[in-house]
Amino acid sequence: MVDVVVVSFLKTKNIYFLSPNSLDLNINDNVIFETENGLLNGVVIKSNYSEKKENLVLPLFKVIRKCSDDDHKKIESNNKNALNALKDAKKMIKNLNLEMNFIDSYFSFDKSQLVFSFLADTRVDFRDLAKKLAQKYKTRIELRQIGVRDKSKRIGGLGPCGLPLCCNTFLTDFNSVSINMAKNQMLALNPTKINGMCGRLLCCLGYENDTYTELKKKLPKIGYNVNTQYGTGKVVAVDIFNNSYSVDLGDKGIVKIMGENK
């Protein structure tokens, strides 16, 4: 077993599994921690616990320390400098005629790296832009092209359910979502109903898809002809929640049949 603490880097919502480095850490503690790209600041979202080695990618990067008052001042300064860098970058892309839309930027805690995230419809040759930024800020520049789902994850907002976006609150990764999931749940295929703020299919379509799939196994498909105790007819509706389906028997009308209990 390995001692682990889970930390979130708030700028990107990325989750890191780290060595607590003999520190007693609690949820919501602000910490400085190692990454392969230098030091970052983050917040603890799961305090010290033990995890099996096979569930981790070893060796773990470690938490350096809890944030001090000086660290908080440096973080605030880094955020202001990153915002100014973002404004400069937006001016530069106009001069270079680059078709890209910046979303945000941040410095690593030790300012060894300056990262920009942007949206673009096509691949962008930003080599000249990176050179200009590196010359001005004297640090390593990284330009990351992200998708519209990542944009929603960064910016946040309210979903059609009225709650904060899942991607901006608790989701750590984007799982595959397909239109078949909406069909499986018998939802109207109206983009305004099944698409999120990002314009892509709602992530929550996948939450209950397995349950719908399992329940529908007990019921015949709409349009199929079935034999019932009242005669043979066509299935015109199914109600998976009540484990029943409706059959059109022609002259005898429509009857509701209870599904089999499996």
Short mmCIF file of C-alpha atoms in Angstrom, two decimals:
data_model
loop_
_atom_site.label_atom_id
_atom_site.label_comp_id
_atom_site.label_asym_id
_atom_site.label_seq_id
_atom_site.Cartn_x
_atom_site.Cartn_y
_atom_site.Cartn_z
CA MET A 1 0.00 0.00 0.00
CA VAL A 2 1.10 3.56 -0.74
CA ASP A 3 0.19 6.77 1.08
CA VAL A 4 -1.67 9.08 -1.32
CA VAL A 5 -3.37 12.45 -1.35
CA VAL A 6 -5.55 13.76 -4.21
CA VAL A 7 -5.06 17.34 -5.34
CA SER A 8 -6.93 19.40 -7.93
CA PHE A 9 -5.27 22.10 -10.01
CA LEU A 10 -8.13 24.58 -10.16
CA LYS A 11 -7.11 26.28 -13.40
CA THR A 12 -7.64 23.16 -15.49
CA LYS A 13 -9.61 20.94 -13.05
CA ASN A 14 -6.93 18.25 -13.52
CA ILE A 15 -6.62 15.71 -10.73
CA TYR A 16 -3.26 14.57 -9.35
CA PHE A 17 -2.53 11.55 -7.15
CA LEU A 18 0.46 12.58 -5.07
CA SER A 19 2.65 11.47 -2.22
CA PRO A 20 1.69 13.46 0.91
CA ASN A 21 5.41 13.58 1.72
CA SER A 22 4.77 12.87 5.45
CA LEU A 23 2.43 15.89 5.66
CA ASP A 24 -0.92 15.61 7.40
CA LEU A 25 -3.24 17.10 4.79
CA ASN A 26 -6.96 17.82 4.96
CA ILE A 27 -9.62 18.56 2.35
CA ASN A 28 -9.47 22.18 1.11
CA ASP A 29 -5.84 22.64 2.16
CA ASN A 30 -3.95 24.73 -0.39
CA VAL A 31 -0.65 23.11 -1.33
CA ILE A 32 2.37 23.43 -3.60
CA PHE A 33 3.16 20.20 -5.46
CA GLU A 34 5.46 18.72 -8.06
CA THR A 35 4.57 17.85 -11.65
CA GLU A 36 6.61 16.87 -14.68
CA ASN A 37 6.26 20.49 -15.84
CA GLY A 38 7.38 22.20 -12.64
CA LEU A 39 5.61 23.26 -9.47
CA LEU A 40 1.87 23.97 -9.33
CA ASN A 41 -0.49 25.13 -6.61
CA GLY A 42 -3.68 23.25 -5.93
CA VAL A 43 -6.29 22.27 -3.37
CA VAL A 44 -6.64 18.93 -1.59
CA ILE A 45 -9.87 17.16 -2.54
CA LYS A 46 -9.13 13.86 -0.76
CA SER A 47 -6.97 13.72 2.34
CA ASN A 48 -4.30 11.13 3.15
CA TYR A 49 -5.29 7.53 2.46
CA SER A 50 -3.68 4.23 1.45
CA GLU A 51 -3.94 2.89 -2.11
CA LYS A 52 -2.75 -0.33 -3.77
CA LYS A 53 0.40 0.06 -5.85
CA GLU A 54 -1.22 -1.51 -8.91
CA ASN A 55 -3.80 1.29 -9.00
CA LEU A 56 -1.14 4.01 -9.27
CA VAL A 57 1.48 5.19 -11.72
CA LEU A 58 4.68 5.10 -9.70
CA PRO A 59 6.78 6.87 -8.62
CA LEU A 60 4.38 9.54 -7.39
CA PHE A 61 5.15 13.23 -7.52
CA LYS A 62 4.93 14.72 -4.06
CA VAL A 63 3.36 17.60 -2.19
CA ILE A 64 6.10 20.09 -1.29
CA ARG A 65 4.29 22.03 1.43
CA LYS A 66 1.10 23.70 2.51
CA CYS A 67 0.72 27.19 1.07
CA SER A 68 2.14 29.94 3.26
CA ASP A 69 1.09 33.60 3.21
CA ASP A 70 4.04 34.32 0.91
CA ASP A 71 2.92 31.50 -1.40
CA HIS A 72 -0.57 32.97 -1.64
CA LYS A 73 0.92 36.36 -2.53
CA LYS A 74 3.04 34.75 -5.23
CA ILE A 75 0.03 32.87 -6.62
CA GLU A 76 -1.94 36.11 -6.80
CA SER A 77 0.98 37.81 -8.57
CA ASN A 78 1.30 34.88 -11.02
CA ASN A 79 -2.42 35.09 -11.82
CA LYS A 80 -2.18 38.81 -12.57
CA ASN A 81 0.89 38.29 -14.76
CA ALA A 82 -0.82 35.45 -16.61
CA LEU A 83 -3.82 37.68 -17.30
CA ASN A 84 -1.53 40.37 -18.74
CA ALA A 85 0.21 37.71 -20.83
CA LEU A 86 -3.16 36.62 -22.17
CA LYS A 87 -3.95 40.18 -23.26
CA ASP A 88 -0.56 40.41 -24.99
CA ALA A 89 -1.10 37.08 -26.74
CA LYS A 90 -4.48 38.24 -28.08
CA LYS A 91 -2.83 41.31 -29.58
CA MET A 92 -0.09 39.19 -31.12
CA ILE A 93 -2.48 36.81 -32.89
CA LYS A 94 -4.17 39.78 -34.55
CA ASN A 95 -0.83 40.99 -35.88
CA LEU A 96 0.07 37.48 -37.03
CA ASN A 97 -3.41 36.86 -38.53
CA LEU A 98 -3.84 33.60 -36.62
CA GLU A 99 -7.33 32.08 -36.43
CA MET A 100 -7.40 31.10 -32.77
CA ASN A 101 -9.42 32.06 -29.72
CA PHE A 102 -7.64 32.12 -26.35
CA ILE A 103 -9.56 30.78 -23.37
CA ASP A 104 -7.16 31.25 -20.47
CA SER A 105 -3.53 31.21 -19.38
CA TYR A 106 -1.54 30.43 -16.27
CA PHE A 107 2.00 30.38 -14.92
CA SER A 108 3.32 27.39 -13.05
CA PHE A 109 4.00 28.31 -9.44
CA ASP A 110 7.75 28.62 -10.05
CA LYS A 111 7.10 30.50 -13.35
CA SER A 112 9.10 27.86 -15.23
CA GLN A 113 6.23 27.55 -17.70
CA LEU A 114 3.53 29.78 -19.17
CA VAL A 115 0.57 27.84 -20.58
CA PHE A 116 -2.11 29.15 -22.93
CA SER A 117 -5.30 27.28 -23.88
CA PHE A 118 -7.09 28.13 -27.10
CA LEU A 119 -9.85 27.06 -29.46
CA ALA A 120 -9.40 26.80 -33.21
CA ASP A 121 -11.41 25.24 -36.04
CA THR A 122 -8.26 23.97 -37.75
CA ARG A 123 -4.67 23.22 -36.87
CA VAL A 124 -2.73 26.43 -36.23
CA ASP A 125 0.95 27.09 -36.93
CA PHE A 126 1.77 29.11 -33.82
CA ARG A 127 5.56 28.81 -33.89
CA ASP A 128 6.11 32.53 -34.48
CA LEU A 129 3.67 33.35 -31.69
CA ALA A 130 5.47 31.02 -29.27
CA LYS A 131 8.81 32.63 -30.11
CA LYS A 132 7.48 36.13 -29.48
CA LEU A 133 5.94 35.10 -26.16
CA ALA A 134 9.13 33.31 -25.06
CA GLN A 135 11.23 36.38 -25.92
CA LYS A 136 8.96 38.63 -23.86
CA TYR A 137 8.37 36.41 -20.82
CA LYS A 138 11.70 34.54 -20.70
CA THR A 139 10.13 31.21 -19.83
CA ARG A 140 8.95 28.03 -21.54
CA ILE A 141 5.75 28.59 -23.52
CA GLU A 142 3.11 25.93 -24.11
CA LEU A 143 0.09 26.51 -26.36
CA ARG A 144 -2.65 23.90 -25.92
CA GLN A 145 -5.49 23.53 -28.39
CA ILE A 146 -8.57 22.38 -26.48
CA GLY A 147 -12.10 21.38 -27.49
CA VAL A 148 -15.43 23.00 -26.73
CA ARG A 149 -16.11 20.52 -23.94
CA ASP A 150 -12.86 21.55 -22.27
CA LYS A 151 -13.93 25.18 -22.64
CA SER A 152 -17.15 24.51 -20.72
CA LYS A 153 -15.14 22.63 -18.11
CA ARG A 154 -12.90 25.69 -17.61
CA ILE A 155 -15.59 28.39 -17.72
CA GLY A 156 -18.53 26.63 -16.07
CA GLY A 157 -22.20 27.53 -16.14
CA LEU A 158 -25.61 26.00 -15.51
CA GLY A 159 -26.95 22.94 -17.28
CA PRO A 160 -30.55 22.41 -18.47
CA CYS A 161 -31.22 20.77 -15.09
CA GLY A 162 -30.48 24.09 -13.37
CA LEU A 163 -27.39 22.77 -11.59
CA PRO A 164 -23.74 23.73 -12.20
CA LEU A 165 -22.16 21.85 -15.10
CA CYS A 166 -20.96 18.35 -14.21
CA CYS A 167 -17.68 18.90 -16.09
CA ASN A 168 -16.97 22.01 -14.01
CA THR A 169 -17.78 20.41 -10.66
CA PHE A 170 -17.06 16.69 -10.27
CA LEU A 171 -16.21 15.05 -13.61
CA THR A 172 -12.49 14.42 -13.99
CA ASP A 173 -12.61 13.10 -17.55
CA PHE A 174 -14.91 13.04 -20.56
CA ASN A 175 -16.40 9.64 -21.33
CA SER A 176 -17.78 8.80 -24.75
CA VAL A 177 -21.42 9.83 -25.27
CA SER A 178 -23.42 8.77 -28.34
CA ILE A 179 -26.76 9.63 -29.90
CA ASN A 180 -27.76 5.99 -29.31
CA MET A 181 -27.82 6.74 -25.59
CA ALA A 182 -30.51 9.37 -26.16
CA LYS A 183 -32.46 6.94 -28.36
CA ASN A 184 -32.08 4.21 -25.76
CA GLN A 185 -33.68 6.53 -23.19
CA MET A 186 -36.45 7.43 -25.65
CA LEU A 187 -35.61 11.13 -25.57
CA ALA A 188 -36.70 13.53 -28.27
CA LEU A 189 -33.71 14.01 -30.57
CA ASN A 190 -33.91 17.77 -30.27
CA PRO A 191 -30.44 19.38 -30.07
CA THR A 192 -31.73 22.03 -27.66
CA LYS A 193 -32.78 19.25 -25.27
CA ILE A 194 -29.94 16.75 -25.51
CA ASN A 195 -26.96 19.05 -26.09
CA GLY A 196 -25.10 20.86 -23.34
CA MET A 197 -23.68 24.37 -23.26
CA CYS A 198 -20.67 23.13 -25.21
CA GLY A 199 -22.91 22.15 -28.12
CA ARG A 200 -22.06 18.47 -27.65
CA LEU A 201 -24.26 15.70 -26.29
CA LEU A 202 -24.94 15.97 -22.55
CA CYS A 203 -22.46 14.01 -20.46
CA CYS A 204 -25.32 12.89 -18.20
CA LEU A 205 -26.80 10.80 -21.03
CA GLY A 206 -24.27 8.16 -20.04
CA TYR A 207 -25.10 8.11 -16.33
CA GLU A 208 -28.20 5.89 -16.55
CA ASN A 209 -27.68 4.31 -19.96
CA ASP A 210 -26.70 0.91 -18.55
CA THR A 211 -29.84 0.87 -16.39
CA TYR A 212 -32.08 1.66 -19.35
CA THR A 213 -30.36 -1.03 -21.43
CA GLU A 214 -30.89 -3.64 -18.72
CA LEU A 215 -34.54 -2.75 -18.10
CA LYS A 216 -35.40 -2.75 -21.80
CA LYS A 217 -34.19 -6.33 -22.11
CA LYS A 218 -37.38 -7.38 -20.30
CA LEU A 219 -39.65 -5.67 -22.82
CA PRO A 220 -40.34 -6.12 -26.57
CA LYS A 221 -39.32 -3.40 -29.01
CA ILE A 222 -41.80 -0.89 -30.41
CA GLY A 223 -43.14 -2.07 -33.78
CA TYR A 224 -42.72 -5.77 -33.04
CA ASN A 225 -45.69 -8.14 -33.27
CA VAL A 226 -46.29 -10.10 -30.07
CA ASN A 227 -48.69 -12.74 -28.86
CA THR A 228 -50.70 -11.84 -25.76
CA GLN A 229 -53.49 -13.46 -23.79
CA TYR A 230 -55.84 -11.08 -25.65
CA GLY A 231 -54.52 -11.92 -29.12
CA THR A 232 -51.70 -10.90 -31.47
CA GLY A 233 -50.88 -7.26 -31.96
CA LYS A 234 -48.17 -4.65 -32.51
CA VAL A 235 -46.22 -3.03 -29.69
CA VAL A 236 -46.91 0.72 -29.82
CA ALA A 237 -45.31 1.89 -26.55
CA VAL A 238 -43.11 0.67 -23.71
CA ASP A 239 -42.88 1.91 -20.13
CA ILE A 240 -39.64 0.66 -18.66
CA PHE A 241 -40.27 2.26 -15.26
CA ASN A 242 -43.49 0.29 -14.76
CA ASN A 243 -42.15 -2.75 -16.64
CA SER A 244 -45.06 -2.71 -19.07
CA TYR A 245 -45.83 -2.24 -22.76
CA SER A 246 -48.88 -1.36 -24.84
CA VAL A 247 -50.11 -3.53 -27.70
CA ASP A 248 -52.49 -2.48 -30.50
CA LEU A 249 -54.90 -5.37 -31.08
CA GLY A 250 -56.73 -3.68 -33.95
CA ASP A 251 -60.48 -3.86 -33.39
CA LYS A 252 -59.97 -4.85 -29.78
CA GLY A 253 -58.12 -1.60 -29.08
CA ILE A 254 -54.89 -1.05 -27.15
CA VAL A 255 -54.12 -3.06 -24.05
CA LYS A 256 -51.34 -2.71 -21.49
CA ILE A 257 -49.29 -5.83 -20.76
CA MET A 258 -46.96 -6.29 -17.82
CA GLY A 259 -43.44 -7.41 -18.69
CA GLU A 260 -41.76 -10.52 -17.42
CA ASN A 261 -39.91 -10.40 -14.12
CA LYS A 262 -36.36 -11.63 -14.59
#
